[in-house]
mmCIF file of C-alpha atoms and ligand atoms in Angstrom:
data_model
loop_
_atom_site.group_PDB
_atom_site.id
_atom_site.type_symbol
_atom_site.label_atom_id
_atom_site.label_comp_id
_atom_site.label_asym_id
_atom_site.label_seq_id
_atom_site.Cartn_x
_atom_site.Cartn_y
_atom_site.Cartn_z
ATOM 1 C CA MET A 1 -8.928 1.252 -11.310
ATOM 2 C CA ARG A 2 -8.944 3.509 -14.395
ATOM 3 C CA ASN A 3 -5.322 4.501 -13.784
ATOM 4 C CA LYS A 4 -4.298 0.887 -13.155
ATOM 5 C CA ARG A 5 -5.844 -0.125 -16.470
ATOM 6 C CA ARG A 6 -4.216 2.808 -18.283
ATOM 7 C CA VAL A 7 -0.730 2.052 -16.942
ATOM 8 C CA ALA A 8 -1.063 -1.717 -17.449
ATOM 9 C CA THR A 9 -2.196 -1.246 -21.038
ATOM 10 C CA ALA A 10 0.655 1.192 -21.735
ATOM 11 C CA LEU A 11 3.090 -1.449 -20.468
ATOM 12 C CA GLY A 12 1.589 -4.174 -22.667
ATOM 13 C CA ILE A 13 -0.007 -6.050 -19.769
ATOM 14 C CA ASP A 14 -3.285 -7.726 -20.717
ATOM 15 C CA PHE A 15 -5.700 -6.193 -18.169
ATOM 16 C CA ASN A 16 -9.075 -7.816 -17.498
ATOM 17 C CA LEU A 17 -11.559 -6.195 -15.115
ATOM 18 C CA HIS A 18 -14.131 -8.507 -13.504
ATOM 19 C CA HIS A 19 -16.967 -6.299 -12.291
ATOM 20 C CA LEU A 20 -18.910 -7.586 -9.289
ATOM 21 C CA SER A 21 -22.637 -7.327 -9.863
ATOM 22 C CA ALA A 22 -25.138 -6.394 -7.140
ATOM 23 C CA GLY A 23 -26.145 -9.979 -6.290
ATOM 24 C CA GLU A 24 -22.577 -11.226 -5.847
ATOM 25 C CA THR A 25 -21.785 -13.311 -2.729
ATOM 26 C CA THR A 26 -18.530 -14.386 -1.123
ATOM 27 C CA ASP A 27 -19.004 -17.857 -2.643
ATOM 28 C CA SER A 28 -19.508 -16.536 -6.170
ATOM 29 C CA VAL A 29 -16.390 -14.363 -5.863
ATOM 30 C CA LEU A 30 -14.454 -17.364 -4.520
ATOM 31 C CA GLU A 31 -15.517 -19.296 -7.634
ATOM 32 C CA LEU A 32 -14.214 -16.493 -9.835
ATOM 33 C CA VAL A 33 -10.892 -16.448 -7.937
ATOM 34 C CA ALA A 34 -10.605 -20.253 -8.300
ATOM 35 C CA ARG A 35 -11.116 -19.935 -12.086
ATOM 36 C CA LEU A 36 -8.445 -17.228 -12.312
ATOM 37 C CA ASN A 37 -6.056 -19.250 -10.119
ATOM 38 C CA ALA A 38 -6.460 -22.213 -12.473
ATOM 39 C CA SER A 39 -6.123 -20.193 -15.672
ATOM 40 C CA PRO A 40 -2.650 -20.565 -17.230
ATOM 41 C CA GLY A 41 -3.137 -17.232 -19.020
ATOM 42 C CA VAL A 42 -3.426 -15.298 -15.736
ATOM 43 C CA ASP A 43 -0.178 -14.255 -14.044
ATOM 44 C CA ALA A 44 -1.480 -11.873 -11.381
ATOM 45 C CA ILE A 45 -4.769 -11.232 -9.573
ATOM 46 C CA LEU A 46 -5.625 -7.999 -7.789
ATOM 47 C CA VAL A 47 -8.621 -7.825 -5.452
ATOM 48 C CA GLN A 48 -9.735 -4.206 -5.541
ATOM 49 C CA LEU A 49 -10.692 -3.151 -2.014
ATOM 50 C CA PRO A 50 -13.045 -2.287 -0.470
ATOM 51 C CA LEU A 51 -15.320 -5.116 -1.611
ATOM 52 C CA PRO A 52 -19.120 -4.768 -1.368
ATOM 53 C CA VAL A 53 -20.241 -5.234 2.274
ATOM 54 C CA LEU A 54 -21.710 -8.711 1.743
ATOM 55 C CA ILE A 55 -18.399 -10.119 0.524
ATOM 56 C CA ASP A 56 -15.776 -11.219 3.065
ATOM 57 C CA PRO A 57 -12.478 -9.629 1.951
ATOM 58 C CA ALA A 58 -10.286 -11.877 4.126
ATOM 59 C CA ARG A 59 -11.686 -15.074 2.565
ATOM 60 C CA VAL A 60 -11.304 -13.667 -0.952
ATOM 61 C CA ILE A 61 -7.705 -12.528 -0.407
ATOM 62 C CA GLU A 62 -6.820 -15.849 1.207
ATOM 63 C CA ALA A 63 -8.252 -17.695 -1.801
ATOM 64 C CA VAL A 64 -5.889 -16.009 -4.274
ATOM 65 C CA ASP A 65 -2.962 -18.224 -5.312
ATOM 66 C CA PRO A 66 0.011 -16.726 -3.380
ATOM 67 C CA GLY A 67 2.020 -17.006 -6.607
ATOM 68 C CA LYS A 68 -0.512 -14.754 -8.398
ATOM 69 C CA ASP A 69 -0.966 -12.294 -5.523
ATOM 70 C CA ALA A 70 -0.402 -8.933 -7.267
ATOM 71 C CA ASP A 71 -0.950 -6.933 -4.067
ATOM 72 C CA GLY A 72 1.170 -9.081 -1.756
ATOM 73 C CA PHE A 73 -1.752 -9.185 0.701
ATOM 74 C CA HIS A 74 -2.100 -12.970 0.930
ATOM 75 C CA PRO A 75 -1.391 -14.085 4.534
ATOM 76 C CA LEU A 76 1.474 -16.284 3.294
ATOM 77 C CA ASN A 77 3.134 -13.315 1.612
ATOM 78 C CA ILE A 78 2.495 -11.018 4.603
ATOM 79 C CA GLY A 79 3.949 -13.761 6.828
ATOM 80 C CA ARG A 80 7.071 -13.936 4.670
ATOM 81 C CA LEU A 81 7.401 -10.168 4.912
ATOM 82 C CA ALA A 82 7.059 -10.401 8.697
ATOM 83 C CA GLU A 83 9.801 -13.041 8.764
ATOM 84 C CA GLY A 84 12.086 -10.681 6.857
ATOM 85 C CA ARG A 85 12.208 -12.891 3.749
ATOM 86 C CA PRO A 86 9.602 -11.260 1.496
ATOM 87 C CA GLY A 87 8.146 -12.944 -1.575
ATOM 88 C CA LEU A 88 8.139 -11.481 -5.074
ATOM 89 C CA ALA A 89 5.141 -9.173 -4.607
ATOM 90 C CA LEU A 90 5.229 -6.510 -1.892
ATOM 91 C CA PRO A 91 2.156 -4.519 -0.795
ATOM 92 C CA GLY A 92 2.043 -1.730 -3.389
ATOM 93 C CA THR A 93 1.581 1.408 -1.321
ATOM 94 C CA PRO A 94 4.254 0.639 1.305
ATOM 95 C CA ALA A 95 6.616 -0.585 -1.423
ATOM 96 C CA GLY A 96 6.006 2.703 -3.242
ATOM 97 C CA CYS A 97 6.964 4.618 -0.087
ATOM 98 C CA MET A 98 10.186 2.591 0.200
ATOM 99 C CA GLU A 99 10.956 3.333 -3.444
ATOM 100 C CA LEU A 100 10.516 7.072 -2.777
ATOM 101 C CA LEU A 101 12.990 6.808 0.125
ATOM 102 C CA ARG A 102 15.445 4.938 -2.092
ATOM 103 C CA HIS A 103 15.067 7.337 -5.022
ATOM 104 C CA TYR A 104 15.641 10.434 -2.873
ATOM 105 C CA ALA A 105 18.528 8.763 -0.988
ATOM 106 C CA VAL A 106 16.850 9.131 2.402
ATOM 107 C CA PRO A 107 18.859 7.056 4.908
ATOM 108 C CA VAL A 108 16.684 4.281 6.355
ATOM 109 C CA SER A 109 19.122 2.008 8.181
ATOM 110 C CA GLY A 110 19.361 3.229 11.766
ATOM 111 C CA ALA A 111 16.740 5.951 11.223
ATOM 112 C CA ARG A 112 13.845 6.500 13.621
ATOM 113 C CA ALA A 113 10.642 5.866 11.639
ATOM 114 C CA VAL A 114 7.074 6.501 12.753
ATOM 115 C CA VAL A 115 4.065 5.126 10.881
ATOM 116 C CA ILE A 116 0.639 6.584 11.629
ATOM 117 C CA GLY A 117 -1.916 3.857 10.860
ATOM 118 C CA ARG A 118 -1.978 0.092 11.459
ATOM 119 C CA SER A 119 -4.164 -1.172 8.622
ATOM 120 C CA THR A 120 -3.282 -4.450 6.935
ATOM 121 C CA ILE A 121 -2.875 -2.748 3.555
ATOM 122 C CA VAL A 122 -0.718 0.230 4.543
ATOM 123 C CA GLY A 123 0.412 0.768 8.148
ATOM 124 C CA ARG A 124 1.461 -2.757 9.151
ATOM 125 C CA PRO A 125 3.308 -3.744 5.948
ATOM 126 C CA MET A 126 4.893 -0.274 5.887
ATOM 127 C CA ALA A 127 6.320 -0.864 9.351
ATOM 128 C CA LEU A 128 7.571 -4.316 8.308
ATOM 129 C CA LEU A 129 9.344 -2.957 5.223
ATOM 130 C CA LEU A 130 10.978 -0.233 7.312
ATOM 131 C CA VAL A 131 12.122 -2.628 10.031
ATOM 132 C CA ASN A 132 13.423 -5.039 7.376
ATOM 133 C CA ALA A 133 15.465 -2.083 6.086
ATOM 134 C CA ASN A 134 16.911 -1.640 9.608
ATOM 135 C CA ALA A 135 14.894 1.398 10.707
ATOM 136 C CA THR A 136 13.723 1.630 14.328
ATOM 137 C CA VAL A 137 9.966 1.713 13.909
ATOM 138 C CA THR A 138 7.018 2.919 15.970
ATOM 139 C CA ILE A 139 3.441 2.230 14.809
ATOM 140 C CA CYS A 140 0.832 4.776 15.932
ATOM 141 C CA HIS A 141 -2.965 4.564 15.775
ATOM 142 C CA SER A 142 -6.090 6.187 17.134
ATOM 143 C CA ARG A 143 -5.305 5.181 20.740
ATOM 144 C CA THR A 144 -1.711 6.445 20.700
ATOM 145 C CA VAL A 145 -0.978 8.862 23.533
ATOM 146 C CA ASP A 146 0.938 12.031 22.591
ATOM 147 C CA LEU A 147 0.935 11.405 18.838
ATOM 148 C CA PRO A 148 2.629 14.734 17.963
ATOM 149 C CA GLY A 149 5.432 14.050 20.480
ATOM 150 C CA ILE A 150 6.126 10.583 19.074
ATOM 151 C CA CYS A 151 6.022 11.899 15.507
ATOM 152 C CA ARG A 152 8.533 14.621 16.367
ATOM 153 C CA GLU A 153 11.078 11.859 17.112
ATOM 154 C CA ALA A 154 10.848 10.588 13.541
ATOM 155 C CA ASP A 155 13.494 10.965 10.862
ATOM 156 C CA ILE A 156 10.929 9.315 8.564
ATOM 157 C CA LEU A 157 7.224 9.928 9.163
ATOM 158 C CA VAL A 158 4.687 7.945 7.117
ATOM 159 C CA VAL A 159 1.122 9.168 7.546
ATOM 160 C CA ALA A 160 -1.718 6.789 6.635
ATOM 161 C CA ALA A 161 -4.669 7.698 8.836
ATOM 162 C CA GLY A 162 -7.270 8.899 6.326
ATOM 163 C CA ARG A 163 -7.698 12.157 8.290
ATOM 164 C CA PRO A 164 -7.212 15.074 5.895
ATOM 165 C CA GLY A 165 -4.684 17.660 7.062
ATOM 166 C CA MET A 166 -4.229 16.156 10.554
ATOM 167 C CA VAL A 167 -0.413 16.361 10.550
ATOM 168 C CA ASP A 168 0.926 19.902 10.733
ATOM 169 C CA SER A 169 4.395 21.269 11.437
ATOM 170 C CA THR A 170 4.031 20.604 15.191
ATOM 171 C CA TYR A 171 4.294 16.850 14.378
ATOM 172 C CA VAL A 172 7.510 17.143 12.406
ATOM 173 C CA LYS A 173 11.176 17.193 13.384
ATOM 174 C CA PRO A 174 13.095 19.768 11.324
ATOM 175 C CA GLY A 175 14.596 18.073 8.277
ATOM 176 C CA ALA A 176 12.472 14.913 8.594
ATOM 177 C CA CYS A 177 11.188 13.027 5.562
ATOM 178 C CA VAL A 178 7.372 13.037 5.557
ATOM 179 C CA ILE A 179 5.437 10.665 3.295
ATOM 180 C CA ASP A 180 1.743 11.405 2.963
ATOM 181 C CA VAL A 181 -0.256 8.299 2.075
ATOM 182 C CA GLY A 182 -3.686 9.753 2.876
ATOM 183 C CA THR A 183 -6.193 10.297 0.107
ATOM 184 C CA THR A 184 -9.599 11.647 1.048
ATOM 185 C CA LEU A 185 -12.049 13.412 -1.236
ATOM 186 C CA VAL A 186 -13.003 16.713 0.362
ATOM 187 C CA GLU A 187 -15.534 18.736 -1.651
ATOM 188 C CA GLY A 188 -14.395 16.935 -4.801
ATOM 189 C CA LYS A 189 -10.688 17.551 -4.147
ATOM 190 C CA LEU A 190 -8.170 14.837 -3.220
ATOM 191 C CA CYS A 191 -6.586 15.712 0.147
ATOM 192 C CA GLY A 192 -3.709 14.123 2.009
ATOM 193 C CA ASP A 193 -3.335 13.622 5.751
ATOM 194 C CA VAL A 194 -0.569 16.228 5.880
ATOM 195 C CA ASP A 195 -1.117 19.980 5.970
ATOM 196 C CA PHE A 196 1.288 20.565 3.082
ATOM 197 C CA ASP A 197 1.828 24.314 3.504
ATOM 198 C CA SER A 198 2.528 23.970 7.227
ATOM 199 C CA VAL A 199 4.804 20.903 7.024
ATOM 200 C CA ARG A 200 6.840 22.097 4.032
ATOM 201 C CA GLN A 201 8.269 24.817 6.321
ATOM 202 C CA VAL A 202 10.075 22.220 8.471
ATOM 203 C CA ALA A 203 10.366 18.935 6.535
ATOM 204 C CA GLY A 204 13.458 17.957 4.554
ATOM 205 C CA HIS A 205 11.352 15.924 2.140
ATOM 206 C CA LEU A 206 7.571 15.903 1.732
ATOM 207 C CA SER A 207 5.491 13.891 -0.733
ATOM 208 C CA PRO A 208 2.495 15.693 -2.262
ATOM 209 C CA VAL A 209 -1.111 14.553 -2.626
ATOM 210 C CA PRO A 210 -2.044 14.030 -5.373
ATOM 211 C CA GLY A 211 1.014 12.978 -7.342
ATOM 212 C CA GLY A 212 3.119 11.373 -4.602
ATOM 213 C CA VAL A 213 2.404 7.924 -3.208
ATOM 214 C CA GLY A 214 -0.609 7.236 -5.479
ATOM 215 C CA PRO A 215 1.321 6.863 -8.755
ATOM 216 C CA MET A 216 4.035 4.930 -6.898
ATOM 217 C CA THR A 217 1.442 2.403 -5.729
ATOM 218 C CA ILE A 218 0.417 1.711 -9.314
ATOM 219 C CA ALA A 219 4.043 1.448 -10.421
ATOM 220 C CA MET A 220 4.696 -1.120 -7.679
ATOM 221 C CA LEU A 221 1.641 -3.159 -8.703
ATOM 222 C CA MET A 222 3.026 -3.306 -12.220
ATOM 223 C CA ARG A 223 6.437 -4.322 -10.895
ATOM 224 C CA ASN A 224 4.786 -7.068 -8.832
ATOM 225 C CA THR A 225 2.861 -8.283 -11.871
ATOM 226 C CA LEU A 226 6.020 -8.474 -13.946
ATOM 227 C CA ALA A 227 7.892 -10.329 -11.187
ATOM 228 C CA LEU A 228 5.075 -12.866 -10.794
ATOM 229 C CA ALA A 229 4.810 -13.379 -14.561
ATOM 230 C CA ARG A 230 8.564 -13.929 -14.856
ATOM 231 C CA ALA A 231 8.583 -16.394 -11.962
ATOM 232 C CA ARG A 232 5.778 -18.432 -13.528
ATOM 233 C CA ARG A 233 7.629 -18.599 -16.823
ATOM 234 C CA VAL A 234 10.862 -19.713 -15.183
ATOM 235 C CA ILE A 235 8.941 -22.573 -13.563
ATOM 236 C CA THR A 236 6.932 -23.632 -16.625
ATOM 237 C CA ASP A 237 9.432 -23.029 -19.497
HETATM 238 P P1 NAP B 1 -7.761 2.539 7.544
HETATM 239 O O1 NAP B 1 -7.882 1.072 7.345
HETATM 240 O O2 NAP B 1 -8.962 3.360 7.846
HETATM 241 O O3 NAP B 1 -6.695 2.748 8.713
HETATM 242 C C1 NAP B 1 -6.448 4.025 9.238
HETATM 243 C C2 NAP B 1 -5.479 3.905 10.378
HETATM 244 O O4 NAP B 1 -5.237 5.205 10.891
HETATM 245 C C3 NAP B 1 -6.017 3.055 11.544
HETATM 246 O O5 NAP B 1 -4.992 2.243 12.040
HETATM 247 C C4 NAP B 1 -6.429 4.121 12.579
HETATM 248 O O6 NAP B 1 -6.244 3.715 13.921
HETATM 249 C C5 NAP B 1 -5.443 5.236 12.286
HETATM 250 N N1 NAP B 1 -6.000 6.531 12.652
HETATM 251 C C6 NAP B 1 -7.180 7.065 12.265
HETATM 252 N N2 NAP B 1 -7.340 8.277 12.837
HETATM 253 C C7 NAP B 1 -6.254 8.499 13.602
HETATM 254 C C8 NAP B 1 -5.847 9.555 14.433
HETATM 255 N N3 NAP B 1 -6.597 10.654 14.605
HETATM 256 N N4 NAP B 1 -4.674 9.450 15.070
HETATM 257 C C9 NAP B 1 -3.895 8.354 14.908
HETATM 258 N N5 NAP B 1 -4.222 7.310 14.131
HETATM 259 C C10 NAP B 1 -5.393 7.380 13.480
HETATM 260 O O7 NAP B 1 -7.075 3.245 6.297
HETATM 261 P P2 NAP B 1 -5.982 2.682 5.233
HETATM 262 O O8 NAP B 1 -6.635 1.753 4.303
HETATM 263 O O9 NAP B 1 -4.749 2.280 5.945
HETATM 264 O O10 NAP B 1 -5.696 4.025 4.436
HETATM 265 C C11 NAP B 1 -5.190 5.173 5.078
HETATM 266 C C12 NAP B 1 -5.225 6.339 4.116
HETATM 267 O O11 NAP B 1 -4.366 6.046 3.036
HETATM 268 C C13 NAP B 1 -6.602 6.617 3.498
HETATM 269 O O12 NAP B 1 -6.722 8.004 3.282
HETATM 270 C C14 NAP B 1 -6.541 5.891 2.192
HETATM 271 O O13 NAP B 1 -7.414 6.441 1.215
HETATM 272 C C15 NAP B 1 -5.103 6.132 1.818
HETATM 273 N N6 NAP B 1 -4.542 5.162 0.884
HETATM 274 C C16 NAP B 1 -3.864 5.662 -0.166
HETATM 275 C C17 NAP B 1 -3.278 4.799 -1.060
HETATM 276 C C18 NAP B 1 -2.512 5.357 -2.216
HETATM 277 O O14 NAP B 1 -2.216 4.639 -3.145
HETATM 278 N N7 NAP B 1 -2.118 6.638 -2.169
HETATM 279 C C19 NAP B 1 -3.403 3.422 -0.887
HETATM 280 C C20 NAP B 1 -4.072 2.931 0.226
HETATM 281 C C21 NAP B 1 -4.640 3.828 1.115
HETATM 282 P P3 NAP B 1 -7.086 2.483 14.585
HETATM 283 O O15 NAP B 1 -6.449 1.237 14.045
HETATM 284 O O16 NAP B 1 -6.871 2.664 16.033
HETATM 285 O O17 NAP B 1 -8.502 2.675 14.133
#
């Protein structure tokens, strides 16, 4: 959240953090979201996950006005993404991965892509963005049989399992593009899901942790915020 505030402030975005206190309930958070939805001065709302255990994240995310959904996690916006006609705000981390592919001119159309992880915030929207960009996509998870074999088929391998160092060179086709989404604190150090030193021997492209997908996620959140703000002004001006 510190980095999001820092980047937003540097860009001239008015950033307001609403801290949840210990006694907060789903209903009290829903009231806050309703106030922010109704406020003409608010262009974008981000629900920082995970929420405290007593608060239902699905109800909170669903309560956000889809037109102020900075994360693109509202079911309406995820549904639009699934239909192949995405709204203005795309889920930040997967959008950041797509931007990395675009920036480094990695061919996506027709490529074989494998995503490890099927969470609603990373794995699933990642797969949707890739398939919308005409990749042939396989989603893997903890029950996948022969994970290394499936990963070795990938021209693009996106790893979002939250298992530090689990992907080594035996998972990677020579020349493949490997995007490491994982971020786990191990003895105070931020670790990715990819064994960097092993995979760099075979991969054509490899994103580092830290300094890879993380900053891209924040950049995409800012892009979403700008797009939502512009859209609201077009409607109200
Ligand atoms: P999550 O909700 O815990 O989902 C993890 C996914 O990985 C699940 O689908 C799980 O399968 C799968 N998985 C776990 N262990 C596996 C294994 N051994 N083999 C195959 N699949 C396995 O996590 P998340 O929220 O998607 O986040 C994933 C990672 O990305 C975390 O390290 C998180 O901190 C990081 N992250 C980074 C950013 C960033 O900006 N850089 C943003 C978001 C998340 P099942 O569904 O079968 O359980």
